[in-house]
Tab-separated table of C-alpha atoms in Angstrom:
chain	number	residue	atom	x	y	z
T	4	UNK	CA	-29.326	-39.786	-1.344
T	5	UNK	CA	-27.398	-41.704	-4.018
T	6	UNK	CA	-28.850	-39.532	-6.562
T	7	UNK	CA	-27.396	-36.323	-4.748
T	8	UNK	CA	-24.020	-37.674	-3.896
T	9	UNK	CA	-24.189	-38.468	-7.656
T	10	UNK	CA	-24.603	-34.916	-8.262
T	11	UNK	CA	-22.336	-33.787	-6.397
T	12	UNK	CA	-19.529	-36.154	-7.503
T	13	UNK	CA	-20.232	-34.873	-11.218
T	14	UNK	CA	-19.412	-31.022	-9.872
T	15	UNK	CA	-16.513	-31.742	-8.139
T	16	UNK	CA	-15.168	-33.837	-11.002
T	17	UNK	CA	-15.564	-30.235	-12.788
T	18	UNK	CA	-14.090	-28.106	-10.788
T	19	UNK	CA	-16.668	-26.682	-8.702
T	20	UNK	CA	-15.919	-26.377	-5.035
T	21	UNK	CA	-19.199	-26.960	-2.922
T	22	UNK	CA	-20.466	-25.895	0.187
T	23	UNK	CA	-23.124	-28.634	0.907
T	24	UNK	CA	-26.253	-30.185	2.783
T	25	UNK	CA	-27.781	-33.416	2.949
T	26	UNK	CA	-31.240	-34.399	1.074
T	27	UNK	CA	-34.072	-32.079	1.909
T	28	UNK	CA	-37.503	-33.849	2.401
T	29	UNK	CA	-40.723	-32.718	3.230
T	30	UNK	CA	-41.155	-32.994	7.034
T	31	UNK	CA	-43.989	-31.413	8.542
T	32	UNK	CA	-42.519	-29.036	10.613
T	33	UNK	CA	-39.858	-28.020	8.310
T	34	UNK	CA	-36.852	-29.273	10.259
T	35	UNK	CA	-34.993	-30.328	7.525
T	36	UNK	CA	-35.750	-27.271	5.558
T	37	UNK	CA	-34.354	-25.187	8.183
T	38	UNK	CA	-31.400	-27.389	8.618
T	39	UNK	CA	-30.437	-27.115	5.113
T	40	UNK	CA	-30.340	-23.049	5.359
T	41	UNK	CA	-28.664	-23.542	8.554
T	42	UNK	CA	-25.397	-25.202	6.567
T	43	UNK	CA	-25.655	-23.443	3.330
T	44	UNK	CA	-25.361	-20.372	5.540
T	45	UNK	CA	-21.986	-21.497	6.920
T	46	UNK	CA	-19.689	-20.393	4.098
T	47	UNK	CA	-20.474	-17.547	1.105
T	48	UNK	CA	-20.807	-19.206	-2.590
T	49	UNK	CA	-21.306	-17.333	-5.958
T	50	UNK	CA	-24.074	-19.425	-7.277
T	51	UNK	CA	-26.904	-22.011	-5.576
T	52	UNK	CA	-28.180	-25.252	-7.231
T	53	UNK	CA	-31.312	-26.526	-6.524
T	54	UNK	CA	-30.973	-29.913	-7.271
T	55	UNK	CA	-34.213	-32.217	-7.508
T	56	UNK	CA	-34.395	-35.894	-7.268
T	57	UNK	CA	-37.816	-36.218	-7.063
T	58	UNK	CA	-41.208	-35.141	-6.281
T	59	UNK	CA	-41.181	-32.405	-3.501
T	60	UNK	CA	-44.132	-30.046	-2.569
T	61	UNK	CA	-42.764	-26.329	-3.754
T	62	UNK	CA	-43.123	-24.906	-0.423
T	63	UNK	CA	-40.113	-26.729	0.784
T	64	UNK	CA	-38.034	-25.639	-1.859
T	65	UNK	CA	-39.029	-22.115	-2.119
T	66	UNK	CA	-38.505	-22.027	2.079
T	67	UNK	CA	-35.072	-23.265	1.861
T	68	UNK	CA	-33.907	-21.069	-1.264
T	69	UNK	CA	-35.969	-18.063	-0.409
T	70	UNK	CA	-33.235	-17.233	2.113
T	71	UNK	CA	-30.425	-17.076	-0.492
T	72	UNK	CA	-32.456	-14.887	-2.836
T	73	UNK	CA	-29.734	-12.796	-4.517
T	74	UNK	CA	-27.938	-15.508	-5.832
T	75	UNK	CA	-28.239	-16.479	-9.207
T	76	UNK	CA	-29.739	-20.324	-9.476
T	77	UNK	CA	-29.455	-23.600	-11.298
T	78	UNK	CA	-32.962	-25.470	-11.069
T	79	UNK	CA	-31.650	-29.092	-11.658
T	80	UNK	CA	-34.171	-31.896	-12.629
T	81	UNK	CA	-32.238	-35.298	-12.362
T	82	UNK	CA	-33.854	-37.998	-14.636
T	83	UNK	CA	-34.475	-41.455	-14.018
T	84	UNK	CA	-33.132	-44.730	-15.203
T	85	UNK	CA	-34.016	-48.099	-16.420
T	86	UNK	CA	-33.210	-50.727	-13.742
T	87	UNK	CA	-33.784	-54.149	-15.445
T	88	UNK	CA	-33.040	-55.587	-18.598
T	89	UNK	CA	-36.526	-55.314	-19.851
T	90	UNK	CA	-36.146	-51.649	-20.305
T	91	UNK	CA	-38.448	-50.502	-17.779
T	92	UNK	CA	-37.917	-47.113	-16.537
T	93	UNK	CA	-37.728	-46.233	-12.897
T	94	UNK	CA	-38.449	-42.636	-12.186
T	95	UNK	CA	-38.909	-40.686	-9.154
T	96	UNK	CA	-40.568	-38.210	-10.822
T	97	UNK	CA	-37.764	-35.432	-10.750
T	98	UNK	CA	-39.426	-33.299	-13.609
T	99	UNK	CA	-42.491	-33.308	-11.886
T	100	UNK	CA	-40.748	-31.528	-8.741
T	101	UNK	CA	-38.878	-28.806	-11.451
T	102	UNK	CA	-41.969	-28.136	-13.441
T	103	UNK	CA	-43.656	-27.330	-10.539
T	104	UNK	CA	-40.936	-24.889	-9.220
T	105	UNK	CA	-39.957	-23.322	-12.898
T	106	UNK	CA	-42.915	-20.445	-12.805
T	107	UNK	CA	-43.419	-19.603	-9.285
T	108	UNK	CA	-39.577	-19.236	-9.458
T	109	UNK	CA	-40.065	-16.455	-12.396
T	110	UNK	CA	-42.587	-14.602	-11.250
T	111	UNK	CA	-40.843	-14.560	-8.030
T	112	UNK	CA	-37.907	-12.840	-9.393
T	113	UNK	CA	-35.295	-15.481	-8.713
T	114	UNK	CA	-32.687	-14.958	-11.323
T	115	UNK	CA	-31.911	-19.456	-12.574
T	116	UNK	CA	-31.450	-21.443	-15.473
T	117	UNK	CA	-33.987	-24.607	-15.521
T	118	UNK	CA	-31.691	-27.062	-16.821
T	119	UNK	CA	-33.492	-31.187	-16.713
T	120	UNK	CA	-31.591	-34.382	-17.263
T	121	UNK	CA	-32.948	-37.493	-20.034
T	122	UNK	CA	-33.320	-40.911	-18.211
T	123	UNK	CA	-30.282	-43.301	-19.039
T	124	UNK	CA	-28.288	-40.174	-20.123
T	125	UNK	CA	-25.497	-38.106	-18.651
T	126	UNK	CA	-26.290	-35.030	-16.989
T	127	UNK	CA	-26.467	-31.599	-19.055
T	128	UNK	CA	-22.761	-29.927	-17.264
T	129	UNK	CA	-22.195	-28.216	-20.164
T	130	UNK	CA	-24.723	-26.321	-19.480
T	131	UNK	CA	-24.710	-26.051	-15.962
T	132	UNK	CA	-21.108	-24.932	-16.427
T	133	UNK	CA	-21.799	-22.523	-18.901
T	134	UNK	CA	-24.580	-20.757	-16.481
T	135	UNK	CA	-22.049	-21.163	-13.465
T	136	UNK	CA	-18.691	-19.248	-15.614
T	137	UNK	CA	-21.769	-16.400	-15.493
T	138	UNK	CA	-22.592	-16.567	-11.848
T	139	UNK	CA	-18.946	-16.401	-10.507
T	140	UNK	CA	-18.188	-13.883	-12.875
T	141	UNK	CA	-21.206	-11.572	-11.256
T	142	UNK	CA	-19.954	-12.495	-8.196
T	143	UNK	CA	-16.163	-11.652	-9.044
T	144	UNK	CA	-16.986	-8.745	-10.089
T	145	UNK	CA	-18.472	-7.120	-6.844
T	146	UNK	CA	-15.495	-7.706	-5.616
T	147	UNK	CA	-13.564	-6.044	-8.311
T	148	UNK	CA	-11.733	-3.067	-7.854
T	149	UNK	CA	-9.953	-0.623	-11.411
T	150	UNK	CA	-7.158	1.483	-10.246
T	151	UNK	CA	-6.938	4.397	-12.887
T	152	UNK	CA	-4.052	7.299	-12.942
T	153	UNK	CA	-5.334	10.059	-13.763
T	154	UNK	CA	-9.040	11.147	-15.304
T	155	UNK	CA	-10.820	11.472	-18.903
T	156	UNK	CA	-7.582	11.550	-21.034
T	157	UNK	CA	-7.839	14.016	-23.503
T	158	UNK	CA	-10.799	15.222	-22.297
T	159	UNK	CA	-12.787	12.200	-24.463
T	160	UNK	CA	-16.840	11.484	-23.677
T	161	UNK	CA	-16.566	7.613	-24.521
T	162	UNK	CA	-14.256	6.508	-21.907
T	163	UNK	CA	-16.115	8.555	-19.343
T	164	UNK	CA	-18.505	6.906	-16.570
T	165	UNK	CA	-20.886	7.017	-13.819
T	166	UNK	CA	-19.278	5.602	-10.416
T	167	UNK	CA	-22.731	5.199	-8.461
T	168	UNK	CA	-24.655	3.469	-11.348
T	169	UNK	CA	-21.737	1.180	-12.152
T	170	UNK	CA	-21.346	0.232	-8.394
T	171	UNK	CA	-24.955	-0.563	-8.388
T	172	UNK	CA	-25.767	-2.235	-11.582
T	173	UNK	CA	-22.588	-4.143	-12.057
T	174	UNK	CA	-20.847	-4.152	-8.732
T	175	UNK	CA	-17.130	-2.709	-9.607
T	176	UNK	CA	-15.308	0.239	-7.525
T	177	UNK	CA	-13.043	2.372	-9.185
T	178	UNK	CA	-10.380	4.231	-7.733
T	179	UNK	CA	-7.715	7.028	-8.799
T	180	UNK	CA	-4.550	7.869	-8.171
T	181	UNK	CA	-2.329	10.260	-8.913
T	182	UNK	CA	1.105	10.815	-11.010
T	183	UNK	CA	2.854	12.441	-8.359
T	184	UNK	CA	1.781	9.533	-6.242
T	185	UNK	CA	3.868	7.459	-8.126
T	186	UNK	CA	6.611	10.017	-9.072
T	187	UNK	CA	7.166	9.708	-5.540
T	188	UNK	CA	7.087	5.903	-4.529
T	189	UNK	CA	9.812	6.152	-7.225
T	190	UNK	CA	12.373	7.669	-5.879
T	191	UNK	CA	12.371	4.731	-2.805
T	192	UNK	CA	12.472	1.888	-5.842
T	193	UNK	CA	15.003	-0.975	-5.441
T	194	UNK	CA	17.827	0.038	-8.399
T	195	UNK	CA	18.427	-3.731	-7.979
T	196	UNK	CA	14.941	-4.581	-8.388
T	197	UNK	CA	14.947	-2.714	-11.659
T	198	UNK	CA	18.390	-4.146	-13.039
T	199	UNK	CA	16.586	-7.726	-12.692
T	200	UNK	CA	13.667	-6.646	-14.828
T	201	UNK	CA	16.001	-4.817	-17.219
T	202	UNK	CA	18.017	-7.709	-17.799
T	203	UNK	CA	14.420	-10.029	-18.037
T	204	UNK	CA	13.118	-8.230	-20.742
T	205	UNK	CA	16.841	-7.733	-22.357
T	206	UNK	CA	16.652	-11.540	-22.487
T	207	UNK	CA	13.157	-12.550	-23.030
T	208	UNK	CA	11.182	-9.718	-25.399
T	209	UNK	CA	12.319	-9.779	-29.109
T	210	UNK	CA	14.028	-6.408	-29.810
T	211	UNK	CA	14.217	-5.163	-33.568
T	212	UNK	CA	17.289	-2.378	-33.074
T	213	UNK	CA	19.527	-1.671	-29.881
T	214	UNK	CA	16.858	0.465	-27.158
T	215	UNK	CA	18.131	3.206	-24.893
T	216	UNK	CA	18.837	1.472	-21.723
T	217	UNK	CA	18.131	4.418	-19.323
T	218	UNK	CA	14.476	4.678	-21.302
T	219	UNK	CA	13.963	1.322	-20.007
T	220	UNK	CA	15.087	1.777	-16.468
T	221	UNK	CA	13.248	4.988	-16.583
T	222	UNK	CA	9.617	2.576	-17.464
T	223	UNK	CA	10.941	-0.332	-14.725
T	224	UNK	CA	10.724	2.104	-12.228
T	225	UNK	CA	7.351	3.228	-13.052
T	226	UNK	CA	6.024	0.141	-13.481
T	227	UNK	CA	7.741	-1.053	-9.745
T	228	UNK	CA	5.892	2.028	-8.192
T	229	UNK	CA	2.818	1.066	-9.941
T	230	UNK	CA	3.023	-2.722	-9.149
T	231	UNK	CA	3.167	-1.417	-5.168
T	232	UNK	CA	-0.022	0.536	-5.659
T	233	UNK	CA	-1.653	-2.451	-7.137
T	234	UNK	CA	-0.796	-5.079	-4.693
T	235	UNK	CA	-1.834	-2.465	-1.855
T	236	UNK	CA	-5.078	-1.912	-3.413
T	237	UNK	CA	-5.330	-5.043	-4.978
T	238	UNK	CA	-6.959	-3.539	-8.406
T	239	UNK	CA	-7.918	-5.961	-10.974
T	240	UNK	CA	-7.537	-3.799	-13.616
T	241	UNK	CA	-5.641	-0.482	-14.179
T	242	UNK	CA	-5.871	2.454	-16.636
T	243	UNK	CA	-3.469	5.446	-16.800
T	244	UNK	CA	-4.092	8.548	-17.996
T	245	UNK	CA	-1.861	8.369	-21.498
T	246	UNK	CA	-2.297	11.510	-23.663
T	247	UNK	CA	-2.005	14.201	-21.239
T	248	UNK	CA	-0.009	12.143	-18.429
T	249	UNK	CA	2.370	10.249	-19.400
T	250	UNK	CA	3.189	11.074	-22.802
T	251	UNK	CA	2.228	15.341	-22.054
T	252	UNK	CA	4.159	15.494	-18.947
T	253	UNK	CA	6.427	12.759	-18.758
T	254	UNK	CA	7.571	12.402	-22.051
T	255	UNK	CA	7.187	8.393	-21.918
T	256	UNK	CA	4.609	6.210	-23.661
T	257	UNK	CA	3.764	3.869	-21.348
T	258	UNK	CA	3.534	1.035	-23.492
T	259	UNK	CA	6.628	-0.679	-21.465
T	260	UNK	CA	4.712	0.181	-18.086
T	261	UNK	CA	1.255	-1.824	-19.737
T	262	UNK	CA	3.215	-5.258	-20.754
T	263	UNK	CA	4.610	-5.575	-17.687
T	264	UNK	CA	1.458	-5.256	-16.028
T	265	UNK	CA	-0.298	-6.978	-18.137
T	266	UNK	CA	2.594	-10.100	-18.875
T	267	UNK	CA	3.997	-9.939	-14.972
T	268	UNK	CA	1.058	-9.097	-12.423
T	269	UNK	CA	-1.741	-10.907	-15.009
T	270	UNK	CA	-3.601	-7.356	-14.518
T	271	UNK	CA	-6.143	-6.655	-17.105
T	272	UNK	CA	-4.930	-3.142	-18.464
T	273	UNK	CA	-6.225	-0.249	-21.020
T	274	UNK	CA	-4.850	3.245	-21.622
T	275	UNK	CA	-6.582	6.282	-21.669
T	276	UNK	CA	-8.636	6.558	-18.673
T	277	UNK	CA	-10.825	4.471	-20.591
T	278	UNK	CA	-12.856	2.625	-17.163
T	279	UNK	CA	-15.571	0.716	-19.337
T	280	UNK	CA	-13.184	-0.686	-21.547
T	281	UNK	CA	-11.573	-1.680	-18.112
T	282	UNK	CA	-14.848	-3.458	-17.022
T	283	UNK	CA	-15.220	-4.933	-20.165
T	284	UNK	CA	-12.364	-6.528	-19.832
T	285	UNK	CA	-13.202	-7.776	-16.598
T	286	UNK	CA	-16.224	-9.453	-17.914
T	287	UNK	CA	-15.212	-11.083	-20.752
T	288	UNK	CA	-12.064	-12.382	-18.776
T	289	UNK	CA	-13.571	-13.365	-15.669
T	290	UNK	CA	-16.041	-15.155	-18.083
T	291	UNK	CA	-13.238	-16.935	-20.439
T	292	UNK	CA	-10.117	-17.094	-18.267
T	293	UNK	CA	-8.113	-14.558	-20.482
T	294	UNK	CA	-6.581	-11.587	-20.628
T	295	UNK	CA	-8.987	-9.941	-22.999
T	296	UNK	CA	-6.834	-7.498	-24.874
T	297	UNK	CA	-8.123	-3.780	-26.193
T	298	UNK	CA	-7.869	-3.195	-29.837
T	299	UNK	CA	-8.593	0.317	-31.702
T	300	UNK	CA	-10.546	0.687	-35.208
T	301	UNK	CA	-8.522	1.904	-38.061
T	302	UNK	CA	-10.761	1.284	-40.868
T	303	UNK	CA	-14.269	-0.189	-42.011
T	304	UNK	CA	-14.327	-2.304	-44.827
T	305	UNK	CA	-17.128	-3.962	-46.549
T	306	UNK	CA	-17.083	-7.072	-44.858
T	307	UNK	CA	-14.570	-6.328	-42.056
T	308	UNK	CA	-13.127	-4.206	-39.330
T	309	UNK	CA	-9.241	-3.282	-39.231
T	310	UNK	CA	-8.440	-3.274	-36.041
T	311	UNK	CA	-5.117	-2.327	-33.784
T	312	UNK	CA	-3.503	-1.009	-31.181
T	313	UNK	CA	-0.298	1.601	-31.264
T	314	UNK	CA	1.512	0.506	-28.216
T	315	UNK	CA	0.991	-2.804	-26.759
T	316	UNK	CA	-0.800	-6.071	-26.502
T	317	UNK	CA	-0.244	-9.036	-23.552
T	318	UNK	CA	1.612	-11.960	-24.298
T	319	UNK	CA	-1.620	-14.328	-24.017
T	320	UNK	CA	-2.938	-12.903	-27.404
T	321	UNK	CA	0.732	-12.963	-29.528
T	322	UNK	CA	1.371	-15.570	-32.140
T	323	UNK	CA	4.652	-16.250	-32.098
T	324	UNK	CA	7.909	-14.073	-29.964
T	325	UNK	CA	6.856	-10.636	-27.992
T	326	UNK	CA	8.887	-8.907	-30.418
T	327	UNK	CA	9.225	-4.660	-29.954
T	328	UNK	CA	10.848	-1.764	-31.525
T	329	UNK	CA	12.567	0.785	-30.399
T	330	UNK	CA	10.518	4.124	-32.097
T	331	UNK	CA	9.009	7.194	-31.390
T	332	UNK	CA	5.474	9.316	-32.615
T	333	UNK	CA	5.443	12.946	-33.862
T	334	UNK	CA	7.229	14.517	-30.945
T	335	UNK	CA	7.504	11.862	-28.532
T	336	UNK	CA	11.161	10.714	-26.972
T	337	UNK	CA	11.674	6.703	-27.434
T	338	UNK	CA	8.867	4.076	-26.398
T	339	UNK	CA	9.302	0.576	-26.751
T	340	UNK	CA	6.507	-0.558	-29.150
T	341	UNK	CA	5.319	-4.023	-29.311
T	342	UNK	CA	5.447	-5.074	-32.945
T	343	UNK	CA	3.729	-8.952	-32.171
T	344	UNK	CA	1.712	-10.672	-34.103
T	345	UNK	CA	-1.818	-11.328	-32.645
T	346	UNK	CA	-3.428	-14.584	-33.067
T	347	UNK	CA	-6.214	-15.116	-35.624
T	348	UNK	CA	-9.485	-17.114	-35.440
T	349	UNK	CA	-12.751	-16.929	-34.366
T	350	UNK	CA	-12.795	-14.211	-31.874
T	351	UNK	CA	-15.377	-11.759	-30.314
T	352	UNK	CA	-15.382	-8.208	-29.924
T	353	UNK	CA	-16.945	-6.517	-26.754
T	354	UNK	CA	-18.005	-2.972	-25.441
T	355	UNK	CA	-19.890	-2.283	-22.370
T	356	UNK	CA	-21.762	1.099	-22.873
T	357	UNK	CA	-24.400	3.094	-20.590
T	358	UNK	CA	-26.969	5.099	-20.755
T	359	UNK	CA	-28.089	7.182	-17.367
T	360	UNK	CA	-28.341	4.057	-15.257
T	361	UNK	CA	-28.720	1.346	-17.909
T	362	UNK	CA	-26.448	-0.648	-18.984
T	363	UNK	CA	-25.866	-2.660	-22.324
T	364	UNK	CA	-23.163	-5.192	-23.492
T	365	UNK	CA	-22.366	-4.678	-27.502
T	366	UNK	CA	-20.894	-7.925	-28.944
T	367	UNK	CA	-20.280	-9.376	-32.502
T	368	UNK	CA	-18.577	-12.435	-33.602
T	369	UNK	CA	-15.980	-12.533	-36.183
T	370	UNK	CA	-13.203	-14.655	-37.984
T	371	UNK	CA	-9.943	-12.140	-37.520
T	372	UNK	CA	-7.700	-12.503	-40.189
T	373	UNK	CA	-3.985	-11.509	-40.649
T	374	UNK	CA	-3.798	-8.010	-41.920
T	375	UNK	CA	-2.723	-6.322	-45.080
T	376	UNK	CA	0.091	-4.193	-44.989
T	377	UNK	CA	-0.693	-1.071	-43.601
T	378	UNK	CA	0.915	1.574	-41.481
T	379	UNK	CA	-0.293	4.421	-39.258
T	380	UNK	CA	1.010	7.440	-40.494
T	381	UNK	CA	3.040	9.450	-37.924
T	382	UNK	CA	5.656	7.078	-36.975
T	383	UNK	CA	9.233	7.059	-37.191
T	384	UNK	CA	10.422	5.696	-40.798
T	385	UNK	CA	10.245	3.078	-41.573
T	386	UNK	CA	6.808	2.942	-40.300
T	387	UNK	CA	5.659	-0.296	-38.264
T	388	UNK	CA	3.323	-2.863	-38.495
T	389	UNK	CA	1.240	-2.514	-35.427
T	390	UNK	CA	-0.187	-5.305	-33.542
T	391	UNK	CA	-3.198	-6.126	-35.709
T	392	UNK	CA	-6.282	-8.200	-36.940
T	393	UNK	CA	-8.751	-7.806	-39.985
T	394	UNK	CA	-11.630	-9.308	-38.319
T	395	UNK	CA	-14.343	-10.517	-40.636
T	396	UNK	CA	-17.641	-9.926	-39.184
T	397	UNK	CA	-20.771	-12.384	-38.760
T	398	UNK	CA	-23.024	-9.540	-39.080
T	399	UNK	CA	-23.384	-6.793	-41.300
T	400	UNK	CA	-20.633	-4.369	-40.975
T	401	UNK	CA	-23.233	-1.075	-41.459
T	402	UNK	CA	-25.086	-2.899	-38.695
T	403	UNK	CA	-22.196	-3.079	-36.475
T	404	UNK	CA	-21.064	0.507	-37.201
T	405	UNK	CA	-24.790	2.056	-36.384
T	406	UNK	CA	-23.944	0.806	-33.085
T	407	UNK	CA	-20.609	1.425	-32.044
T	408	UNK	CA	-19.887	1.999	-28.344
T	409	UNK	CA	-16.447	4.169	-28.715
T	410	UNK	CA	-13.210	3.521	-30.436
T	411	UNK	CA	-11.998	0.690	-28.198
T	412	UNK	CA	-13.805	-2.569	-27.970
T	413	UNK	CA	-12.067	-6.022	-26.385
T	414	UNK	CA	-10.884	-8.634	-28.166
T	415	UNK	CA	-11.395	-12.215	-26.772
């Protein structure tokens, strides 16, 4: 008993929020074993550790955690200690309960990391921490919903998906909506709602010339009437259709419409229709407790990937003032571009790609850099710097390239 209530202080002291039972022994008629499912059954958790003290026959174990099969596990071996001053060690043989359990657990399909203490050591949380950031983020994510304007912006392959495979393998619902949809919630938007916001961003974003005011009311409003449809919905992530929406029909980047989203609502956000680079971001943010940001390649180099993006990033990956610019594209009427700088340091890039109904994650580490000088051509003279990152890879670059996903990956 001291040994779980041990345990249990060490989760709580790290954040982990527990629904509980008392020490499980094994009785010969399995009351306790049945009591134990009986209160673990009492409130839903994302991830299940089986935590052994001692010796205990498998059967007991595999009765009580046979009923919460679909969870992902931690088998926990706690260690023993030496009780005297004469350094003799006192164990209750915890490892010989875990080694028992470890293979019957694998062949049984249970999905756990095996994770064992040292006597007169502190227990491995790192680990057990690391394994549980994956288990809640499988479990947020069946409860994740993308909201996405629009469909396949200009008419691209990469940014296309399967909705029944990606409900099944990795638990996310998409949904769409339409332009008109919002078109029309904003006619019935607060004008004093959008003079607040107006005057916020007047005040707080960085502006490098005078903007058109009515431009920005024009992007307040849409973003309002999008913000509604999020919080009825409650999407964790949203896409709009860019290209051949807003930009095509509109005549508005939607740049403005992404930062607030992104910087006000804490909504993970991607243009483009683009839904895996949506669930992407969902991983890799559920998993590090940011707001993973989308970046585009520009170039390959020999030892490094030149990567931006040519309208926005969220504040949580600027270094320094969210500083835009007043500019337009080819034919485009004004957008506001963000002009940030983007922090440098280790960082990873990300893709989530499928094949029929497989699916594969496609991740390199890197050391991003601050950029050259460089501009896109197309853009209003003088051209800008766009939010960007020269990130030099751990891995060979032609390596990297052979296996490119599409052209946006998230940065984290």
């Amino acid at each position: 008993d001291k040994k779980t209530n041990d345990a249990k202080q060490l989760l709580i002291e790290n954040g982990f929020e527990l629904v509980t039972t008392g020490s499980v022994i094994d009785d010969e008629k399995g009351l306790e074993a049945e009591r134990a499912i009986k209160d673990l059954k009492k409130d839903d958790f994302d991830l299940l550790m089986v935590c052994i003290t001692g010796w205990i026959p498998s059967h007991t174990v595999i009765r009580v955690i046979s009923e919460f099969k679909e969870k992902p596990m931690v088998l926990w071996g706690l260690a023993g200690n030496s009780k005297d001053g004469n350094g003799r060690l006192a164990t209750t043989a915890g490892q010989a309960g875990t080694t028992a359990l470890r293979k019957p657990m694998e062949d049984m399909g249970y999905k756990f990391k095996y994770v064992y203490d040292f006597p007169d050591s502190p227990s491995k949380i790192d680990e057990i921490i690391t394994f549980a950031k994956a288990a809640t983020t499988v479990a947020k994510l069946k409860r994740s919903k993308v909201g996405q304007m629009g469909y396949r912006d200009m008419r691209l392959y990469a940014t296309m998906f399967d909705g029944v495979s990606l409900k099944a393998k990795i638990g996310v619902e998409v949904e769409f909506f339409e332009m008109l949809e919002v078109m029309q919630r904003m006619e019935n938007i607060n004008e004093e709602k959008v003079h607040r916001i107006v005057e916020k961003i007047l005040k707080e974003w960085e502006f490098q010339k005078e903007p058109n005011h009515e431009s920005l009311k024009f992007g307040v409003k849409i973003y309002l009437a999008i913000k509604e449809k999020i919080e009825e919905c409650g999407y964790d992530a949203v896409s709009l259709i860019d290209v051949d929406g807003m930009k095509k029909l509109l005549k508005f980047p939607p740049s403005l419409i992404f930062m607030l989203i992104a910087n006000e609502l804490k909504k993970y956000t991607i243009p483009e229709n683009d839904t895996l680079g949506a669930v992407t971001q969902l991983i890799t943010g559920y998993a590090t407790g940011q707001i993973s940001a989308y970046m585009e390649f520009y170039e390959f180099m020999k030892d490094r990937v030149l990567i931006g993006v040519p309208d926005y990033v969220p504040i949580d990956v600027i270094d320094g003032p969210l500083t835009v610019r007043p500019t337009s594209f080819g034919k485009l009427s004004e957008g506001i571009l963000n002009v940030s700088k983007v922090k440098t340091g280790k960082v990873t890039l990300a893709r989530l790609g499928h094949s029929g109904n497989e699916y594969v994650m496609h991740i390199v580490t890197g050391t991003a850099v601050t950029p050259r000088s460089w501009e896109e051509v197309g853009w209003e003279p003088p051209a800008p710097q766009l939010p960007s990152l020269e990130v030099i890879l751990d891995t060979d670059i032609d390596d990297f390239a052979q296996k490119v996903m599409g052209q946006h990956y998230i940065l984290t």
